[in-house]
mmCIF file of N, CA and C and ligand atoms in Angstrom:
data_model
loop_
_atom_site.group_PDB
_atom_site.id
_atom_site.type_symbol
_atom_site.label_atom_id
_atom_site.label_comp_id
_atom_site.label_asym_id
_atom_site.label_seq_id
_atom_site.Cartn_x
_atom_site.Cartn_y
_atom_site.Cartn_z
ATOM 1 N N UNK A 1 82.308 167.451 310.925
ATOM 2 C CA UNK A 1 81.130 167.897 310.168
ATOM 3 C C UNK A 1 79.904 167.898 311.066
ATOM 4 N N UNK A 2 79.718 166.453 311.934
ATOM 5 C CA UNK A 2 78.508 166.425 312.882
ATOM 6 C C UNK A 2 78.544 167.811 313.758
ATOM 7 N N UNK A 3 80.124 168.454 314.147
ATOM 8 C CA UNK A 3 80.228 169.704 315.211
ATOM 9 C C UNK A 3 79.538 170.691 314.150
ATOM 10 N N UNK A 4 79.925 170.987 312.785
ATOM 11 C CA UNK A 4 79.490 172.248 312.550
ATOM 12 C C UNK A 4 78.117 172.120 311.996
ATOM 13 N N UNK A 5 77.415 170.824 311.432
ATOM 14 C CA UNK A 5 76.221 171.063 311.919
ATOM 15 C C UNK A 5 75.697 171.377 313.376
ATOM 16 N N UNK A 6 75.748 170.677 314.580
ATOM 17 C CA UNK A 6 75.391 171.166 315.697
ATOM 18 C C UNK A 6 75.597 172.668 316.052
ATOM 19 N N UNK A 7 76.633 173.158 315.940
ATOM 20 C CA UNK A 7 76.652 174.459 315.981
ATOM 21 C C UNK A 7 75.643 175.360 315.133
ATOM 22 N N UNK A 8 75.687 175.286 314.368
ATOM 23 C CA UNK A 8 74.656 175.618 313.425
ATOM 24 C C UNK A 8 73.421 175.614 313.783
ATOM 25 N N UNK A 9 73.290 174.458 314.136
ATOM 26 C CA UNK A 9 71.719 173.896 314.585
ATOM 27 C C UNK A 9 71.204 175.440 315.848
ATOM 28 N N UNK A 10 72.635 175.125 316.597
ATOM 29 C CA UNK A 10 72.343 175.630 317.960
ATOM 30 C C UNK A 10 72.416 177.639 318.102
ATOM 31 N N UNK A 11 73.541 177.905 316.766
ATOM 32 C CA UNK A 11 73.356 179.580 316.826
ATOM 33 C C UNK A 11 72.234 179.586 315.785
ATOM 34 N N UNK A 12 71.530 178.637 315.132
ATOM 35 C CA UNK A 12 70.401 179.293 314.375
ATOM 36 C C UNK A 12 69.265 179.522 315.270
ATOM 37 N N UNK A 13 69.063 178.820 316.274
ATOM 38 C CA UNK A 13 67.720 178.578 317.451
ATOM 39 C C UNK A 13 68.509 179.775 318.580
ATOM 40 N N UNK A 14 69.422 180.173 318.499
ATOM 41 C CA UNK A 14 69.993 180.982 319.517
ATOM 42 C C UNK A 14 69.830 182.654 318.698
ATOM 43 N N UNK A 15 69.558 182.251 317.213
ATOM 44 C CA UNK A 15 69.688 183.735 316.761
ATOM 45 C C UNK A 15 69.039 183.492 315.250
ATOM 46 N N UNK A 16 67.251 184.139 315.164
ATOM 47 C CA UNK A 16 66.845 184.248 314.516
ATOM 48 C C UNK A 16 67.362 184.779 313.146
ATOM 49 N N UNK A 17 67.425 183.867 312.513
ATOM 50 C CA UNK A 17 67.853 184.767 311.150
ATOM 51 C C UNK A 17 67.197 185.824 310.300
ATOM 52 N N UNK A 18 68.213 186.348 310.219
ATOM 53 C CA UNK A 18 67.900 188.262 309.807
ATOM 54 C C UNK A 18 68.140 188.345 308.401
ATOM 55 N N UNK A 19 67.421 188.123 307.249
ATOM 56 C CA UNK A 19 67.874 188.701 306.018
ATOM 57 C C UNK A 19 68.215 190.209 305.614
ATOM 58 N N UNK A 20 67.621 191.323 306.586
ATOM 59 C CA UNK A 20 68.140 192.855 306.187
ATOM 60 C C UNK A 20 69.673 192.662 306.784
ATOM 61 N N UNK A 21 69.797 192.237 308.159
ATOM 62 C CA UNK A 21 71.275 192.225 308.460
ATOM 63 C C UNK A 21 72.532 191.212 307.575
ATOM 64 N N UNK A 22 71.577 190.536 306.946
ATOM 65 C CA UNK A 22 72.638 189.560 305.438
ATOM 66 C C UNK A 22 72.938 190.380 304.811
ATOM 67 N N UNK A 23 72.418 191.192 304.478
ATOM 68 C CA UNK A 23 72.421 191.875 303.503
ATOM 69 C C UNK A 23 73.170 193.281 303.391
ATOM 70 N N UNK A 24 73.231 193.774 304.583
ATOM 71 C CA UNK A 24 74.376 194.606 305.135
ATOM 72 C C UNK A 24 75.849 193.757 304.736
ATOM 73 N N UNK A 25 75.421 192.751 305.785
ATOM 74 C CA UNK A 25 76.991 191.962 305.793
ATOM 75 C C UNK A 25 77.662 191.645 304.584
ATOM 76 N N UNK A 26 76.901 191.058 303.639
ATOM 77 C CA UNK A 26 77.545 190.486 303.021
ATOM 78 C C UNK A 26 78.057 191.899 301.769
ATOM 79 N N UNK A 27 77.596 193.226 302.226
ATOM 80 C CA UNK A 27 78.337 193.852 301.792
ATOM 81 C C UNK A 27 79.823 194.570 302.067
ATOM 82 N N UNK A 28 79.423 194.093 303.491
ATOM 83 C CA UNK A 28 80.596 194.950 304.566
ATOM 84 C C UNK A 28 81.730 194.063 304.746
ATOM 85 N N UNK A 29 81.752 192.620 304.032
ATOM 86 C CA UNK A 29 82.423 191.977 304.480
ATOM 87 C C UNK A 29 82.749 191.309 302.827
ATOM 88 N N UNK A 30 82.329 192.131 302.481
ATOM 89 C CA UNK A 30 82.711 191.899 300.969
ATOM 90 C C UNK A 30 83.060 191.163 299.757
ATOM 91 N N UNK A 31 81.523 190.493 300.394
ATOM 92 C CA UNK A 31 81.051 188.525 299.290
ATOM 93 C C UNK A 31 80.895 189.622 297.846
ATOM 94 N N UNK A 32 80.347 190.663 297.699
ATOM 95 C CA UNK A 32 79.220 191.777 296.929
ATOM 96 C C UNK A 32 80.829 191.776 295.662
ATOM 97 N N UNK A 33 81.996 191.850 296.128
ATOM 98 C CA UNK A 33 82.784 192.720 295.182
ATOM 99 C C UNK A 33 83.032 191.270 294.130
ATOM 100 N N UNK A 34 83.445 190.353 294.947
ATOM 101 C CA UNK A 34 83.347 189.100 293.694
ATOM 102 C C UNK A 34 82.038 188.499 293.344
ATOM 103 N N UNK A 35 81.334 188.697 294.130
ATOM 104 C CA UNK A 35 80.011 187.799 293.646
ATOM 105 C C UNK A 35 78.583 188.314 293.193
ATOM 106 N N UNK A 36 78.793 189.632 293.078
ATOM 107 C CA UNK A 36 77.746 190.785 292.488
ATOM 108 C C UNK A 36 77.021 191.291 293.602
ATOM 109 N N UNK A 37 76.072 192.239 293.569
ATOM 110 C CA UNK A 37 75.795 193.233 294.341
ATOM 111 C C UNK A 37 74.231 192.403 295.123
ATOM 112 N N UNK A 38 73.777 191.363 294.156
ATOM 113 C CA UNK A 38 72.550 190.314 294.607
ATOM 114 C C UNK A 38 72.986 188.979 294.351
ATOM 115 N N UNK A 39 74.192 188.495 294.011
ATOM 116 C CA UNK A 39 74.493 186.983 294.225
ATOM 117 C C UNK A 39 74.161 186.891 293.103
ATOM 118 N N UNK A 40 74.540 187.788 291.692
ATOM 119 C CA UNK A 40 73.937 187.475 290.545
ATOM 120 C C UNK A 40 75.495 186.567 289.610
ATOM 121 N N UNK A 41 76.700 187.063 290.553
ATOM 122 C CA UNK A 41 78.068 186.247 289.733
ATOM 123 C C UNK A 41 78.535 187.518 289.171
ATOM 124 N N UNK A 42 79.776 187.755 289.575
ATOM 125 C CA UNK A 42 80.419 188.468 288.250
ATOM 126 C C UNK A 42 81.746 187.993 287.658
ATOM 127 N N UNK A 43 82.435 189.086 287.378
ATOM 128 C CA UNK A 43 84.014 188.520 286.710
ATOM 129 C C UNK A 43 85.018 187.384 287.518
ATOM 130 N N UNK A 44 84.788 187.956 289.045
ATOM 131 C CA UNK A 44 85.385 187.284 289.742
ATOM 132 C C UNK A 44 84.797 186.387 290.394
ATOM 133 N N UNK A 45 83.563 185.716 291.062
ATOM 134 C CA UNK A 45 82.941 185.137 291.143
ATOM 135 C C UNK A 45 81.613 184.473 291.022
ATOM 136 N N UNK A 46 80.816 183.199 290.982
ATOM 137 C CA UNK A 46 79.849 183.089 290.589
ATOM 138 C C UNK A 46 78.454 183.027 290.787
ATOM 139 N N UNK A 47 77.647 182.869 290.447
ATOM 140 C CA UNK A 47 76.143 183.230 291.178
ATOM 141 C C UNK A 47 76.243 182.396 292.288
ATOM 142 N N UNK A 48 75.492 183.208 293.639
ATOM 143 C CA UNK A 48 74.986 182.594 294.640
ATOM 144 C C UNK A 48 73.755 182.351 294.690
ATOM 145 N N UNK A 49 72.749 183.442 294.031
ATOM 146 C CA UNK A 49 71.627 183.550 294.420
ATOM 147 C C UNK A 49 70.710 183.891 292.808
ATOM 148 N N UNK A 50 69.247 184.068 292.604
ATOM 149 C CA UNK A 50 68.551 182.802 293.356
ATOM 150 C C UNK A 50 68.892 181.679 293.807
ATOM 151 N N UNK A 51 68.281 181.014 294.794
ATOM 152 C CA UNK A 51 68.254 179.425 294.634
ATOM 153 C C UNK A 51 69.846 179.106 295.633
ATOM 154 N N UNK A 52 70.629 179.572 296.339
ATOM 155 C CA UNK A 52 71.740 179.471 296.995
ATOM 156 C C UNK A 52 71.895 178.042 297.807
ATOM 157 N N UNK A 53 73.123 177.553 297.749
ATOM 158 C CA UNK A 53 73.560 176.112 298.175
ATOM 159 C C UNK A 53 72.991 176.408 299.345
ATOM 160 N N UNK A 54 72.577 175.029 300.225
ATOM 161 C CA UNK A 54 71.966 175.132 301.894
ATOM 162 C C UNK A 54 73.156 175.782 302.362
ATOM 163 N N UNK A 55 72.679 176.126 303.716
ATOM 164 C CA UNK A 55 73.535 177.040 304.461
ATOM 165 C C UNK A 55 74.727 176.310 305.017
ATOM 166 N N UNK A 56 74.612 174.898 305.209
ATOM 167 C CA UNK A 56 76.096 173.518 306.027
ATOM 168 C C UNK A 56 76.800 174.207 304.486
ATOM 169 N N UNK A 57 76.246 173.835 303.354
ATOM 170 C CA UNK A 57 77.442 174.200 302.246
ATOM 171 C C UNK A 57 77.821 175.227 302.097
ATOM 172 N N UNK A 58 77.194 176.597 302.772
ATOM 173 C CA UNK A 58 77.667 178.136 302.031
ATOM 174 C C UNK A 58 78.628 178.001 303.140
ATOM 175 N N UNK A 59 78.302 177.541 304.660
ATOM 176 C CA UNK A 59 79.280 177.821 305.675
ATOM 177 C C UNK A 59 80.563 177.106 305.657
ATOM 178 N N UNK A 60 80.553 175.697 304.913
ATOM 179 C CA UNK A 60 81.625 175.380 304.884
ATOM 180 C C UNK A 60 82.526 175.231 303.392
ATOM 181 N N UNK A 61 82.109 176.001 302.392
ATOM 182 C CA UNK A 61 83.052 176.878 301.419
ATOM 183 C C UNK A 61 83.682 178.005 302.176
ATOM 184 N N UNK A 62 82.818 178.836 302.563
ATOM 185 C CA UNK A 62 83.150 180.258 302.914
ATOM 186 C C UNK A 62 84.952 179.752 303.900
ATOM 187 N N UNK A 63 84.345 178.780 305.124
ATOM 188 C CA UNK A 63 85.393 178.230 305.938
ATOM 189 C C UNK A 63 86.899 177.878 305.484
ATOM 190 N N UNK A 64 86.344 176.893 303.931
ATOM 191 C CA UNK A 64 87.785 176.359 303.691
ATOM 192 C C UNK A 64 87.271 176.361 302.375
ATOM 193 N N UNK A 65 87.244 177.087 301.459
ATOM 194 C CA UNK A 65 87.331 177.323 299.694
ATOM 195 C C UNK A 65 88.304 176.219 298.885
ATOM 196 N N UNK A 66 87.985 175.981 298.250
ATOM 197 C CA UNK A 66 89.355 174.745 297.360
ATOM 198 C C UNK A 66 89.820 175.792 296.045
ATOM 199 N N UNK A 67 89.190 176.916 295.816
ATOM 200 C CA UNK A 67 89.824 177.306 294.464
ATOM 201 C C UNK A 67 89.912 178.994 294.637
ATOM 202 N N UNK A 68 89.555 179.671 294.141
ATOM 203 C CA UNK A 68 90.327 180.866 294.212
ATOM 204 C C UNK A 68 89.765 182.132 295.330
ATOM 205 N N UNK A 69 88.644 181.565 295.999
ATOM 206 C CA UNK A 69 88.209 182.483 297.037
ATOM 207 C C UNK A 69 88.873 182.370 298.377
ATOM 208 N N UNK A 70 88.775 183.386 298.927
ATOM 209 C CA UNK A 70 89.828 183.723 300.260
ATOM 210 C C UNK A 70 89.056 183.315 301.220
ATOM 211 N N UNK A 71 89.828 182.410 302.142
ATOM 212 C CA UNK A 71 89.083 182.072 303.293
ATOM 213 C C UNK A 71 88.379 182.960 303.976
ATOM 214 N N UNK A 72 87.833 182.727 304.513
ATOM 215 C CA UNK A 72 86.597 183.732 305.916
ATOM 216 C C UNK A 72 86.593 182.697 307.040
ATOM 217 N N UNK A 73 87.793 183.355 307.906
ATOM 218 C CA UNK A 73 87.678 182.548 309.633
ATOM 219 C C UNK A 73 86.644 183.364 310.525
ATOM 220 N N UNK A 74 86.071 182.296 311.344
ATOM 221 C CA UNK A 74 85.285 183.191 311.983
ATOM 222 C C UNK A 74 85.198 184.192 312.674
ATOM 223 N N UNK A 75 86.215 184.901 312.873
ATOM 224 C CA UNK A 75 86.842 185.841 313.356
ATOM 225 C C UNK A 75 86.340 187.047 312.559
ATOM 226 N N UNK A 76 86.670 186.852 311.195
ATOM 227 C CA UNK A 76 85.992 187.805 310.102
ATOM 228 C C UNK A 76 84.988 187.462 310.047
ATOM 229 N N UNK A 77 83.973 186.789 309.803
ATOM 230 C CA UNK A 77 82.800 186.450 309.779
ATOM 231 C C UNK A 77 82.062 185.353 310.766
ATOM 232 N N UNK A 78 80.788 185.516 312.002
ATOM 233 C CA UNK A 78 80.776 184.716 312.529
ATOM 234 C C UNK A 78 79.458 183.686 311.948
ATOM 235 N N UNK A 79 79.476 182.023 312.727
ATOM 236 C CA UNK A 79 78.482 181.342 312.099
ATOM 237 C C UNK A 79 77.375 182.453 312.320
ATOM 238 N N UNK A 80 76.639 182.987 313.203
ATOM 239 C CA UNK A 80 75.475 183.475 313.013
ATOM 240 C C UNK A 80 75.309 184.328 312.039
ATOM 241 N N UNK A 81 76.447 185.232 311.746
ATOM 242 C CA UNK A 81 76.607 186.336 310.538
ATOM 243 C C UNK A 81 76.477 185.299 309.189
ATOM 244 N N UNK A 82 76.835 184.265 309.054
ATOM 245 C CA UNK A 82 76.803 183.398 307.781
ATOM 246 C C UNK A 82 75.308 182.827 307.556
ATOM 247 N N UNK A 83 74.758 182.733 308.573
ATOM 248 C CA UNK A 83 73.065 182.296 308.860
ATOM 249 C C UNK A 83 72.637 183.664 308.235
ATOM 250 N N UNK A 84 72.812 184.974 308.403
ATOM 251 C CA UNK A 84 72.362 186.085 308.247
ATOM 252 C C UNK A 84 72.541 186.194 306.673
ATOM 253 N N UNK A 85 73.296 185.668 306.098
ATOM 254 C CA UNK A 85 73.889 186.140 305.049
ATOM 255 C C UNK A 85 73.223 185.271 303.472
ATOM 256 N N UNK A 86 73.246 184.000 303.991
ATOM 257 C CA UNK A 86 72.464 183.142 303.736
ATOM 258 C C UNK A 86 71.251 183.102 303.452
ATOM 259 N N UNK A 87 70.440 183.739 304.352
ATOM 260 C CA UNK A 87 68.980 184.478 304.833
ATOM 261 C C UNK A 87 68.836 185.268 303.682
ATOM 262 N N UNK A 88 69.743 186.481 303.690
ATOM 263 C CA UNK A 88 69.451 187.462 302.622
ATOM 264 C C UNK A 88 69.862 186.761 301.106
ATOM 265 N N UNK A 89 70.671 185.788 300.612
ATOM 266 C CA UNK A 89 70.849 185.354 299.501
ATOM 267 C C UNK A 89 69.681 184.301 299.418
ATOM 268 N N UNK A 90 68.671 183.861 299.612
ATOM 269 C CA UNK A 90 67.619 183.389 299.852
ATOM 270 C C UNK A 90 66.486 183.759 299.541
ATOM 271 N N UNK A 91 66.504 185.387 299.779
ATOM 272 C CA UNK A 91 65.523 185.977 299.619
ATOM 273 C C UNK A 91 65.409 186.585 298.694
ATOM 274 N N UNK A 92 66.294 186.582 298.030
ATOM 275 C CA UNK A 92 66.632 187.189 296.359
ATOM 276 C C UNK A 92 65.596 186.295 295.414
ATOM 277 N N UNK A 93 64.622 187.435 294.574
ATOM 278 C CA UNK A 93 64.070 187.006 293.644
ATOM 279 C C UNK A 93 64.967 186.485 292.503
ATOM 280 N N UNK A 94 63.982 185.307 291.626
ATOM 281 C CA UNK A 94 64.564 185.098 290.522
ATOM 282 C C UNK A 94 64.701 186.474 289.080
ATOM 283 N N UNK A 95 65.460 186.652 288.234
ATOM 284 C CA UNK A 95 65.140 187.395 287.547
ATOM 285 C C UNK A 95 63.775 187.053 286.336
ATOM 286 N N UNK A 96 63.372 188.402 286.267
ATOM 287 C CA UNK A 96 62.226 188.125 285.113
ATOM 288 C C UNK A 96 62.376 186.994 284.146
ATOM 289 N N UNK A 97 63.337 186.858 283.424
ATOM 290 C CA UNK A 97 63.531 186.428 282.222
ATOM 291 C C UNK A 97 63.363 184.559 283.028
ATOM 292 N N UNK A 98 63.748 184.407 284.271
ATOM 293 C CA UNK A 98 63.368 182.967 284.837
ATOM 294 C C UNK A 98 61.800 182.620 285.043
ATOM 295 N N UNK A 99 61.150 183.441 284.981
ATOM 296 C CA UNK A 99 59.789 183.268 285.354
ATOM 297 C C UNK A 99 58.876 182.933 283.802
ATOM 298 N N UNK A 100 58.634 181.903 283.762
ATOM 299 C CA UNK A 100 58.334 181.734 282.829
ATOM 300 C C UNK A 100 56.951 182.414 281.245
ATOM 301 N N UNK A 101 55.672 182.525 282.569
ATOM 302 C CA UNK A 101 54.604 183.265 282.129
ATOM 303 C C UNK A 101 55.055 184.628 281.912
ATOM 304 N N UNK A 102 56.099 185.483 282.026
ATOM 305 C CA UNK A 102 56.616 186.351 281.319
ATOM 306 C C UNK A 102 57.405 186.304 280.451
ATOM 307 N N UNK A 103 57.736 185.334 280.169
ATOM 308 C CA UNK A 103 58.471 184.832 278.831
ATOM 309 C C UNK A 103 57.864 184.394 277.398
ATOM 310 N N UNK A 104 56.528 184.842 277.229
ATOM 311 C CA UNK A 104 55.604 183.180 276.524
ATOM 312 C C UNK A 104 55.682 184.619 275.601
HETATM 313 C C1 LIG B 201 87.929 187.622 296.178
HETATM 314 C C2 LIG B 201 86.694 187.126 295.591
HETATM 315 C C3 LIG B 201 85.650 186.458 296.494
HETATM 316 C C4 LIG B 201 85.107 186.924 297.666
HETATM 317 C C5 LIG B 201 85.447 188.219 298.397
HETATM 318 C C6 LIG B 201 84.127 185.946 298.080
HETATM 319 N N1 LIG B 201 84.087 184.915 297.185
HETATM 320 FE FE1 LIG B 201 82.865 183.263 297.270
HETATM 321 N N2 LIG B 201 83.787 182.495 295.623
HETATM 322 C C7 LIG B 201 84.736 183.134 294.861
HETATM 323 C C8 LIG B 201 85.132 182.267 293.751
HETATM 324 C C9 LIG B 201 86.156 182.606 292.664
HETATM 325 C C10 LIG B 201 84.362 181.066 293.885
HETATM 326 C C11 LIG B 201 84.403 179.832 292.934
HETATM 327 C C12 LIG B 201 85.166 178.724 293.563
HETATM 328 C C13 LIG B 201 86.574 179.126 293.889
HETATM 329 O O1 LIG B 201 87.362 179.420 292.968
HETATM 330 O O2 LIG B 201 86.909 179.185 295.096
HETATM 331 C C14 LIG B 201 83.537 181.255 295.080
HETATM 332 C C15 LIG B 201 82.638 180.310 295.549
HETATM 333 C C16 LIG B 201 81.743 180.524 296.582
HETATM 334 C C17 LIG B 201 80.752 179.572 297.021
HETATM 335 C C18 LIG B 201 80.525 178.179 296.433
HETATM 336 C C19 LIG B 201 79.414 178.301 295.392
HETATM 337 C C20 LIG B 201 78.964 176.952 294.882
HETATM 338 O O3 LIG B 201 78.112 176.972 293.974
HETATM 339 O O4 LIG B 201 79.435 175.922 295.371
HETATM 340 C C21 LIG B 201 80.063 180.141 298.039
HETATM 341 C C22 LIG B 201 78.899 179.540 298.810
HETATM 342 C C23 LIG B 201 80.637 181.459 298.250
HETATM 343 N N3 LIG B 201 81.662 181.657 297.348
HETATM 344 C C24 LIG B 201 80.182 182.352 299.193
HETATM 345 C C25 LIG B 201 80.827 183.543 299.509
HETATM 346 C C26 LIG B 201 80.433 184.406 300.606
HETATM 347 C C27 LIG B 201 79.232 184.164 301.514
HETATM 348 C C28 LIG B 201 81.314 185.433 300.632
HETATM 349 C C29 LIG B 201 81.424 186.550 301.649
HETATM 350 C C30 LIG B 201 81.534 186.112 303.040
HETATM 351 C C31 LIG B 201 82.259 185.230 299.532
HETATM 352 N N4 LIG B 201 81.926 184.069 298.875
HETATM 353 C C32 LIG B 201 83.330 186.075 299.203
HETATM 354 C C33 LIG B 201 85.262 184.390 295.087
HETATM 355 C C34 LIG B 201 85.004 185.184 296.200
#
């Protein structure tokens, strides 16, 4: 765990994170078909975004899943691409109906 934080540590300072290139990815690599088109959850999987687990936890689900999502080795996806991806599920607004002074 101490390695894949360090790694982490070290491709995030080695490679600015990009939320437009998350946001590609995580269509091209196809988080979008189970998990909605903004991390909103659908049939097959559940919300990521707003508000998305820190990035040590998105990277190490994605790595080794315990329940019905398919692994992603880094091969298919690399740590910096998961920093990227992360980035863009981050940057996702909340929906209206969360904001409260539009609710009253
Ligand atoms: C084939 C469907 C599928 C794909 C593709 C998929 N996921 Fe998932 N994901 C799931 C399901 C289902 C869960 C709920 C836990 C489980 O059953 O594994 C999950 C859980 C997660 C979680 C844990 C959420 C939490 O609240 O703990 C994260 C993070 C996640 N996925 C990120 C991703 C990312 C990033 C991608 C693309 C690289 C991706 N997933 C692609 C189906 C998918």
């Amino acid at each position: 765990m101490h390695k894949l934080i360090l790694i982490l540590f070290v491709g995030a300072l080695l490679h600015a994170e990009d939320a437009d290139n998350g946001k590609k990815l995580y269509t091209t690599v196809g988080c979008y078909e189970c998990h909605g088109r903004v991390g909103q959850g659908g049939s097959a999987g559940p919300r990521l975004a707003p508000r998305p687990v820190p990035l040590q936890a998105l990277v190490a689900y994605v790595r080794h899943p315990s329940g019905a999502m398919p692994p992603y080795t880094s091969k298919l996806v690399t740590d910096a691409q998961l920093v990227d991806i992360h980035a863009f599920l981050a940057s996702i607004p909340p929906p209206a109906k969360d904001i409260p002074l539009l609710n009253q």
